[in-house]
mmCIF file of C-alpha atoms in Angstrom:
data_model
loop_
_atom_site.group_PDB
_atom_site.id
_atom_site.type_symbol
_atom_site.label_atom_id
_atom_site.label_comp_id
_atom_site.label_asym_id
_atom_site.label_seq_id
_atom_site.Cartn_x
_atom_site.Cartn_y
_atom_site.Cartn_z
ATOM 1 C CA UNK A 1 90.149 2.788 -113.991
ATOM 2 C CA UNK A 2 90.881 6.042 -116.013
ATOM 3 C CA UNK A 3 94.423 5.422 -116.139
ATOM 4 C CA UNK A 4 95.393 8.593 -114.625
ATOM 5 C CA UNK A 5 97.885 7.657 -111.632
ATOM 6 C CA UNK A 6 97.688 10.040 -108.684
ATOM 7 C CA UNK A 7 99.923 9.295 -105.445
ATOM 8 C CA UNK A 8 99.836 9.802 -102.435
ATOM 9 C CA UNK A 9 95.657 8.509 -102.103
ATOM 10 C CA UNK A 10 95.378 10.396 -98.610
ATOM 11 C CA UNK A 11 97.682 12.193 -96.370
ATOM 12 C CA UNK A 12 98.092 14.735 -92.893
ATOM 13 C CA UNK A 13 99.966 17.379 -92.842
ATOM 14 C CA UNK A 14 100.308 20.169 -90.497
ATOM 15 C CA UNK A 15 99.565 23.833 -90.643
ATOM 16 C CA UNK A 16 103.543 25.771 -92.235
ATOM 17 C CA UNK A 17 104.093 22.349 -94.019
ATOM 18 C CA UNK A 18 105.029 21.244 -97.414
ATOM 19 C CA UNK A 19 103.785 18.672 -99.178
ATOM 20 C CA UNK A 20 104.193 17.577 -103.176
ATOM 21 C CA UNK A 21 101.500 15.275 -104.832
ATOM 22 C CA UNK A 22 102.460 13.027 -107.868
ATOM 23 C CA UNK A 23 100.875 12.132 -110.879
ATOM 24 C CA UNK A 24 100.792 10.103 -114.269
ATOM 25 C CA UNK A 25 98.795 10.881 -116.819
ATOM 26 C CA UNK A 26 97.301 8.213 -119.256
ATOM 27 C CA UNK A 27 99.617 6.451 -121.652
ATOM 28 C CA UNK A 28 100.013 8.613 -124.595
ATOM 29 C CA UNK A 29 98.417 12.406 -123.131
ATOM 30 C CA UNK A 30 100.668 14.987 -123.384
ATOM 31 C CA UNK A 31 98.231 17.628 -121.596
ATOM 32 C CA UNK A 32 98.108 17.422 -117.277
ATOM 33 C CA UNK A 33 95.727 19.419 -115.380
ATOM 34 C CA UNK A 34 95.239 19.933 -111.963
ATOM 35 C CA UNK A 35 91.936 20.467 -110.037
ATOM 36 C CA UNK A 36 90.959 21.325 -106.335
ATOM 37 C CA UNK A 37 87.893 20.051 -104.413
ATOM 38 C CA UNK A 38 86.841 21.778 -101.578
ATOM 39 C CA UNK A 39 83.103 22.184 -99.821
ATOM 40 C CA UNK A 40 82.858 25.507 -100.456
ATOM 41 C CA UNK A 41 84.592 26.171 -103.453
ATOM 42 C CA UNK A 42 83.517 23.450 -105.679
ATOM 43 C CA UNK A 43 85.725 22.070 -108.572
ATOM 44 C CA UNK A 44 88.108 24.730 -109.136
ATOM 45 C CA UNK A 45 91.010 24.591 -112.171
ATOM 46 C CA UNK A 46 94.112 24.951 -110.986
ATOM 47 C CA UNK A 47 96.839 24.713 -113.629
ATOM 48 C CA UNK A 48 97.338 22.951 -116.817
ATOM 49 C CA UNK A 49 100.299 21.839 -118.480
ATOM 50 C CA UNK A 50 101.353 20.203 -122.077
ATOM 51 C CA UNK A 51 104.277 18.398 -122.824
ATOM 52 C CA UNK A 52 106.193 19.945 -120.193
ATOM 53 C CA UNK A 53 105.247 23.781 -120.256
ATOM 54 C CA UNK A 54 102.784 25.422 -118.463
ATOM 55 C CA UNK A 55 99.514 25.985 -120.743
ATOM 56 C CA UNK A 56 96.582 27.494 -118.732
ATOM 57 C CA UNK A 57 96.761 28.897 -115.148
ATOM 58 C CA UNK A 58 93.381 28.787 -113.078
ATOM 59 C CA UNK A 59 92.723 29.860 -109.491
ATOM 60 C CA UNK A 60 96.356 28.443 -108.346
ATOM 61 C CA UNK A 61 97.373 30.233 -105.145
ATOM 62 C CA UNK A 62 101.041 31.731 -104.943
ATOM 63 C CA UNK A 63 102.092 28.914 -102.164
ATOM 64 C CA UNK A 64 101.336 26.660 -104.893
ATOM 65 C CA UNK A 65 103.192 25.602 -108.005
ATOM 66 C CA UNK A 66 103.492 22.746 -110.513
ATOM 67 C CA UNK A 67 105.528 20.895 -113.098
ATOM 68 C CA UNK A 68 105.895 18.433 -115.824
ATOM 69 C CA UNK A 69 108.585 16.547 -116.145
ATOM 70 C CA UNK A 70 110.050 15.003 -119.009
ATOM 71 C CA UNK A 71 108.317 11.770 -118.568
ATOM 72 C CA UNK A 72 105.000 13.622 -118.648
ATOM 73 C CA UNK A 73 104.692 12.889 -115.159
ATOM 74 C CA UNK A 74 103.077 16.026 -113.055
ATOM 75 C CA UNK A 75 103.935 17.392 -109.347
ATOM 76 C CA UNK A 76 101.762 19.828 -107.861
ATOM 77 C CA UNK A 77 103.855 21.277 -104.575
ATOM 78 C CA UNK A 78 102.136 22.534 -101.863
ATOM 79 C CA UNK A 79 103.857 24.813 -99.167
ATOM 80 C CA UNK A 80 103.075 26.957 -96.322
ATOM 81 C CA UNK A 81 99.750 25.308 -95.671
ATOM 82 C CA UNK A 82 96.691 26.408 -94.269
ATOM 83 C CA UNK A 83 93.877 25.373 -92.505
ATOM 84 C CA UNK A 84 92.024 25.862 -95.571
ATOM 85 C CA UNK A 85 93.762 23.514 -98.213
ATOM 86 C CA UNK A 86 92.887 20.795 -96.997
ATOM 87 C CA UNK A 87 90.559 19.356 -99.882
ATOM 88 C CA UNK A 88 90.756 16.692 -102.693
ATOM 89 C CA UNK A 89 93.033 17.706 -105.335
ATOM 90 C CA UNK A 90 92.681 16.027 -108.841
ATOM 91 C CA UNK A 91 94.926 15.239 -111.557
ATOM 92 C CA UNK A 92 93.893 14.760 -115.026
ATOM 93 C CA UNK A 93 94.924 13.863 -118.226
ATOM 94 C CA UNK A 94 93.930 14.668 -122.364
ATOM 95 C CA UNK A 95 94.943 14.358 -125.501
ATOM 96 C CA UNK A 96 95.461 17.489 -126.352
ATOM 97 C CA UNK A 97 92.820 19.712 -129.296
ATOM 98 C CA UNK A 98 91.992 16.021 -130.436
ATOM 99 C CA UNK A 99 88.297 16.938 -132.204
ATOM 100 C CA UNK A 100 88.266 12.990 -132.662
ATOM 101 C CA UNK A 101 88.405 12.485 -128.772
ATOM 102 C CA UNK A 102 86.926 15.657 -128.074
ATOM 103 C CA UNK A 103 89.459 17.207 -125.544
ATOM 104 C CA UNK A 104 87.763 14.497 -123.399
ATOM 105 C CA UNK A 105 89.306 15.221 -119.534
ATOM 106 C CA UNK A 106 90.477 11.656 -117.334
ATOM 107 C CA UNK A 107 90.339 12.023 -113.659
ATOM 108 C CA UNK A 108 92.857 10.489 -111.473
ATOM 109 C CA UNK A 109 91.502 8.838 -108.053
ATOM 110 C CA UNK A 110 92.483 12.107 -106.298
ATOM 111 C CA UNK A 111 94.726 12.902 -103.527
ATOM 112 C CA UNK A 112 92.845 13.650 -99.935
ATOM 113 C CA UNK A 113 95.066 16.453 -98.016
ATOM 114 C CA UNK A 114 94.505 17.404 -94.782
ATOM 115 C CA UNK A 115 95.894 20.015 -92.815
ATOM 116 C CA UNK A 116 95.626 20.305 -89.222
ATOM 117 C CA UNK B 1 83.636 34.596 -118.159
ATOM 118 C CA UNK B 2 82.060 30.894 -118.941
ATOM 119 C CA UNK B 3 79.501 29.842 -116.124
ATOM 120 C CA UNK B 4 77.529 26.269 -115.873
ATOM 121 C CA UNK B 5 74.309 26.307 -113.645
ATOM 122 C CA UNK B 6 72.802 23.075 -111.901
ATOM 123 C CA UNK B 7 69.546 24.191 -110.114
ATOM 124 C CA UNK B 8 68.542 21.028 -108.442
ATOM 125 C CA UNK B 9 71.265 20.497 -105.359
ATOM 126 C CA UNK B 10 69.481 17.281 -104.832
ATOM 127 C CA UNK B 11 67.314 14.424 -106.990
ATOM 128 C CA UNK B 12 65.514 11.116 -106.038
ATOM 129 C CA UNK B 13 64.030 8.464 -108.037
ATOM 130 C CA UNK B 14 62.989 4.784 -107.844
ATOM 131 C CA UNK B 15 65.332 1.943 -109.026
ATOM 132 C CA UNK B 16 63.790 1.170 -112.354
ATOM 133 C CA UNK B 17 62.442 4.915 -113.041
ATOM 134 C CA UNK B 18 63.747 7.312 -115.770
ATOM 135 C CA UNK B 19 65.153 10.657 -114.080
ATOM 136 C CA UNK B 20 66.190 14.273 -115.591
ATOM 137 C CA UNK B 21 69.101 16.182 -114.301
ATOM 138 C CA UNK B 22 69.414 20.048 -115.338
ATOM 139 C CA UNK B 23 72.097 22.071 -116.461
ATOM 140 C CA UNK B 24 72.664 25.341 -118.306
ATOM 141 C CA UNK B 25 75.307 27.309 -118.664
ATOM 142 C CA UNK B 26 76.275 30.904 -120.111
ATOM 143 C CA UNK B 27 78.753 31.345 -123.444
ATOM 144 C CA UNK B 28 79.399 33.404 -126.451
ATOM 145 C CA UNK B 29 81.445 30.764 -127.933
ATOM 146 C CA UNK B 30 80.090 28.331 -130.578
ATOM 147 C CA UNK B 31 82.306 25.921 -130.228
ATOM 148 C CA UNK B 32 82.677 24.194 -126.989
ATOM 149 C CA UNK B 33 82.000 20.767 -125.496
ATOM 150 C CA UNK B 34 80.181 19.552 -122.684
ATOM 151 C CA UNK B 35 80.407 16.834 -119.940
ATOM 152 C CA UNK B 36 78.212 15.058 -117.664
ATOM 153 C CA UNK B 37 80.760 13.476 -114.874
ATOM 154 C CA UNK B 38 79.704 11.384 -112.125
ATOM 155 C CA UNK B 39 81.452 11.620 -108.035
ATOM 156 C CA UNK B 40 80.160 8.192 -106.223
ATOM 157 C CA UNK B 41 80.994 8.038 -102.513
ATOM 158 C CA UNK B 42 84.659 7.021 -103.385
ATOM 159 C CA UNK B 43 85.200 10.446 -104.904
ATOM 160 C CA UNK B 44 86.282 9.231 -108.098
ATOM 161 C CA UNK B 45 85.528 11.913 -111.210
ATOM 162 C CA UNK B 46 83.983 9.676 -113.513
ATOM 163 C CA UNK B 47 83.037 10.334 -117.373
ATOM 164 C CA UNK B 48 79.748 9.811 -118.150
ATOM 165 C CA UNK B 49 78.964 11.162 -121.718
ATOM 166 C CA UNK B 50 80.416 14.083 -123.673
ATOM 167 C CA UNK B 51 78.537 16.213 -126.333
ATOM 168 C CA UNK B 52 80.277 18.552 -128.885
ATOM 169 C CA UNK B 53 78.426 21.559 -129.773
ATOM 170 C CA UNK B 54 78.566 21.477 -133.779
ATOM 171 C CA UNK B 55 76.993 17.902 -133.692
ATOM 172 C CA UNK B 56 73.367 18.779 -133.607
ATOM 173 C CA UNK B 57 72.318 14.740 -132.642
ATOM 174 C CA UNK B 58 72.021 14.001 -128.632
ATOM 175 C CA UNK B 59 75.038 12.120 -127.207
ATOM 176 C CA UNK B 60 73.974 8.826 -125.762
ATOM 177 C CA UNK B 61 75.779 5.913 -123.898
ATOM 178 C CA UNK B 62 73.944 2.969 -122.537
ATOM 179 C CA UNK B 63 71.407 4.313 -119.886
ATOM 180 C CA UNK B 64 72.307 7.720 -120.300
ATOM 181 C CA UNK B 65 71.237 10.431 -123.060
ATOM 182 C CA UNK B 66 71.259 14.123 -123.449
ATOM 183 C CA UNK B 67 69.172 16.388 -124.704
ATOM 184 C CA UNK B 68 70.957 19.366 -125.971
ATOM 185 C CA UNK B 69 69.755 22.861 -126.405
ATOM 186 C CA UNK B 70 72.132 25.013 -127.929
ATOM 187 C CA UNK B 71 70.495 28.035 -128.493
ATOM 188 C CA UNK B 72 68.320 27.947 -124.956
ATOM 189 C CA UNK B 73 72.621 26.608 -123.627
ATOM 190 C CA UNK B 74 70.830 23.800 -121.521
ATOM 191 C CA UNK B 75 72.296 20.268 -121.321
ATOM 192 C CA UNK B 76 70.536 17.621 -119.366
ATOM 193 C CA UNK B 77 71.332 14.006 -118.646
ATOM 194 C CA UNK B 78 68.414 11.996 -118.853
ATOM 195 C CA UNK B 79 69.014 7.909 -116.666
ATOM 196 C CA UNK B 80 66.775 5.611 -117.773
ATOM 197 C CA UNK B 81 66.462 2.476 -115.941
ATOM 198 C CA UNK B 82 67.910 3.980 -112.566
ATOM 199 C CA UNK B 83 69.912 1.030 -111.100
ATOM 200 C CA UNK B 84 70.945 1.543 -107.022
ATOM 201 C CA UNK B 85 75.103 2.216 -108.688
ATOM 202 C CA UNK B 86 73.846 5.196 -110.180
ATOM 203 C CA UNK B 87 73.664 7.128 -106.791
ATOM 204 C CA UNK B 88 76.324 9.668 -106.979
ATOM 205 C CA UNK B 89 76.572 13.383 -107.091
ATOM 206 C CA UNK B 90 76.793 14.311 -111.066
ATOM 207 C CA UNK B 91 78.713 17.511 -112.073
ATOM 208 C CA UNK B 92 77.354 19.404 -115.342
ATOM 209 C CA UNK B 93 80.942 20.818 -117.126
ATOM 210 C CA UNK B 94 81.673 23.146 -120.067
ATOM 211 C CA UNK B 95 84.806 23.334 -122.096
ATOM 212 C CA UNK B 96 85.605 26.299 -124.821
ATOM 213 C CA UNK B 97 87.423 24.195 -127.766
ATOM 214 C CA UNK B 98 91.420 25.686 -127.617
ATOM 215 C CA UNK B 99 90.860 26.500 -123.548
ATOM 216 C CA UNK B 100 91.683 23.377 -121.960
ATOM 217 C CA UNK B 101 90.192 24.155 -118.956
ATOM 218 C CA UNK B 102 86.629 22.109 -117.803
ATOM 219 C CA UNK B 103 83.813 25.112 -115.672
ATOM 220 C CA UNK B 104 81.876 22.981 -113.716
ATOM 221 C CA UNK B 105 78.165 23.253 -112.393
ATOM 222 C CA UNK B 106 78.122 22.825 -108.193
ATOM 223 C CA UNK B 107 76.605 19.210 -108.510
ATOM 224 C CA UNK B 108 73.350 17.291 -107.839
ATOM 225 C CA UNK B 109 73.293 14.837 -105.886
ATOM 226 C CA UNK B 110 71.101 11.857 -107.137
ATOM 227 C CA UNK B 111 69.742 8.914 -104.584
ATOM 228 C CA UNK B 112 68.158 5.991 -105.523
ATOM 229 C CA UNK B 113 65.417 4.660 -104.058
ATOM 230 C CA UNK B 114 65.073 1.015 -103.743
#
């Protein structure tokens, strides 16, 4: 168990649809990333946040967006969806530019959307 | 841009046997980190052993070691004693110190042979 908390584990959705995925990070990481899984795209970064503002931005589509909230728990909103979201999407946790813990990444279980 | 390479889509070995998984990857920064994570069938992204680029010993935990190449940038994760739980698909990553952001290889996949 990494200690990275994503919810929902799976879920269906339909094609126009929104959807928001939850998750919380390790006790005491201030930095939250997110990740999509797909076949043919690999891992691909998303978005990264730290203590609540946005840090890094990846290959996050416009339909998509994210937040942290004050509790350092992350939301990664989903609308508009397409055939071709459907994938695993990850959240992860750090402690952030630690060179004692190395930047070392946590993965959460992941969140399986499909779109149909 | 930062790129990580893992040539072999697909590896077998024997239960018992030692196996080699490749990985390079392409940089002009000197200091980085590197990850060897591990995807069983439940999908879970799970950390097998880090390595920090100014440390010139090989990481090693348990089972699994690295040999590190920094100037040829190659990064392998040697198993030793390949045990049946080790079957997964194993994802090379790179991470620029200050980025935050983990490139990752496009996998092997590693079976075990009982």
């Amino acid at each position: 168990d990494s200690g990275v908390t994503q919810t929902p584990k799976h879920l269906i959705t339909a094609t126009g649809q929104r959807v928001t995925l939850r998750c919380s990070p390790r006790s005491g990481d201030l930095s939250v990333y997110w990740y999509q899984q797909s076949l043919d795209q690999g891992l691909q970064f998303l978005i990264q946040y730290y203590n609540g503002e946005e840090r890094a931005k990846g290959n996050i589509l416009e339909r998509f967006s994210a937040q942290q909230f004050p509790d350092l728990h992350s939301e990664l909103n989903l609308s508009s969806l397409e055939l071709g979201d459907s994938a695993l999407y990850f959240c992860a946790s750090s402690v952030h530019l630690d060179r004692v813990y190395g930047n070392t990444i946590y993965f959460g279980e992941g969140s399986w959307l499909t779109v149909v | 841009a930062q790129t990580v390479t893992q040539s072999q889509p697909e590896m077998s070995v024997q239960e018992a046997e030692t196996v080699t998984l490749s990985c390079t990857y392409d940089t002009s920064e000197s200091d980085y980190y590197l990850f060897w994570y591990k995807q069983p069938p439940s999908r879970q992204m799970i950390l097998v052993i880090r390595q920090e680029a100014y440390k010139q010993q090989n990481a090693t935990e348990n089972r699994f070691s690295v040999n590190f190449q920094k100037a040829a940038k190659s990064f392998s994760l040697k198993i030793s004693d390949s045990q049946l739980g080790d079957a997964a698909m194993y994802f090379c990553a790179y991470m620029e110190w200050g980025a935050q952001k983990l490139v990752f290889g496009q996998g092997t996949r590693l079976t075990i042979n009982p």
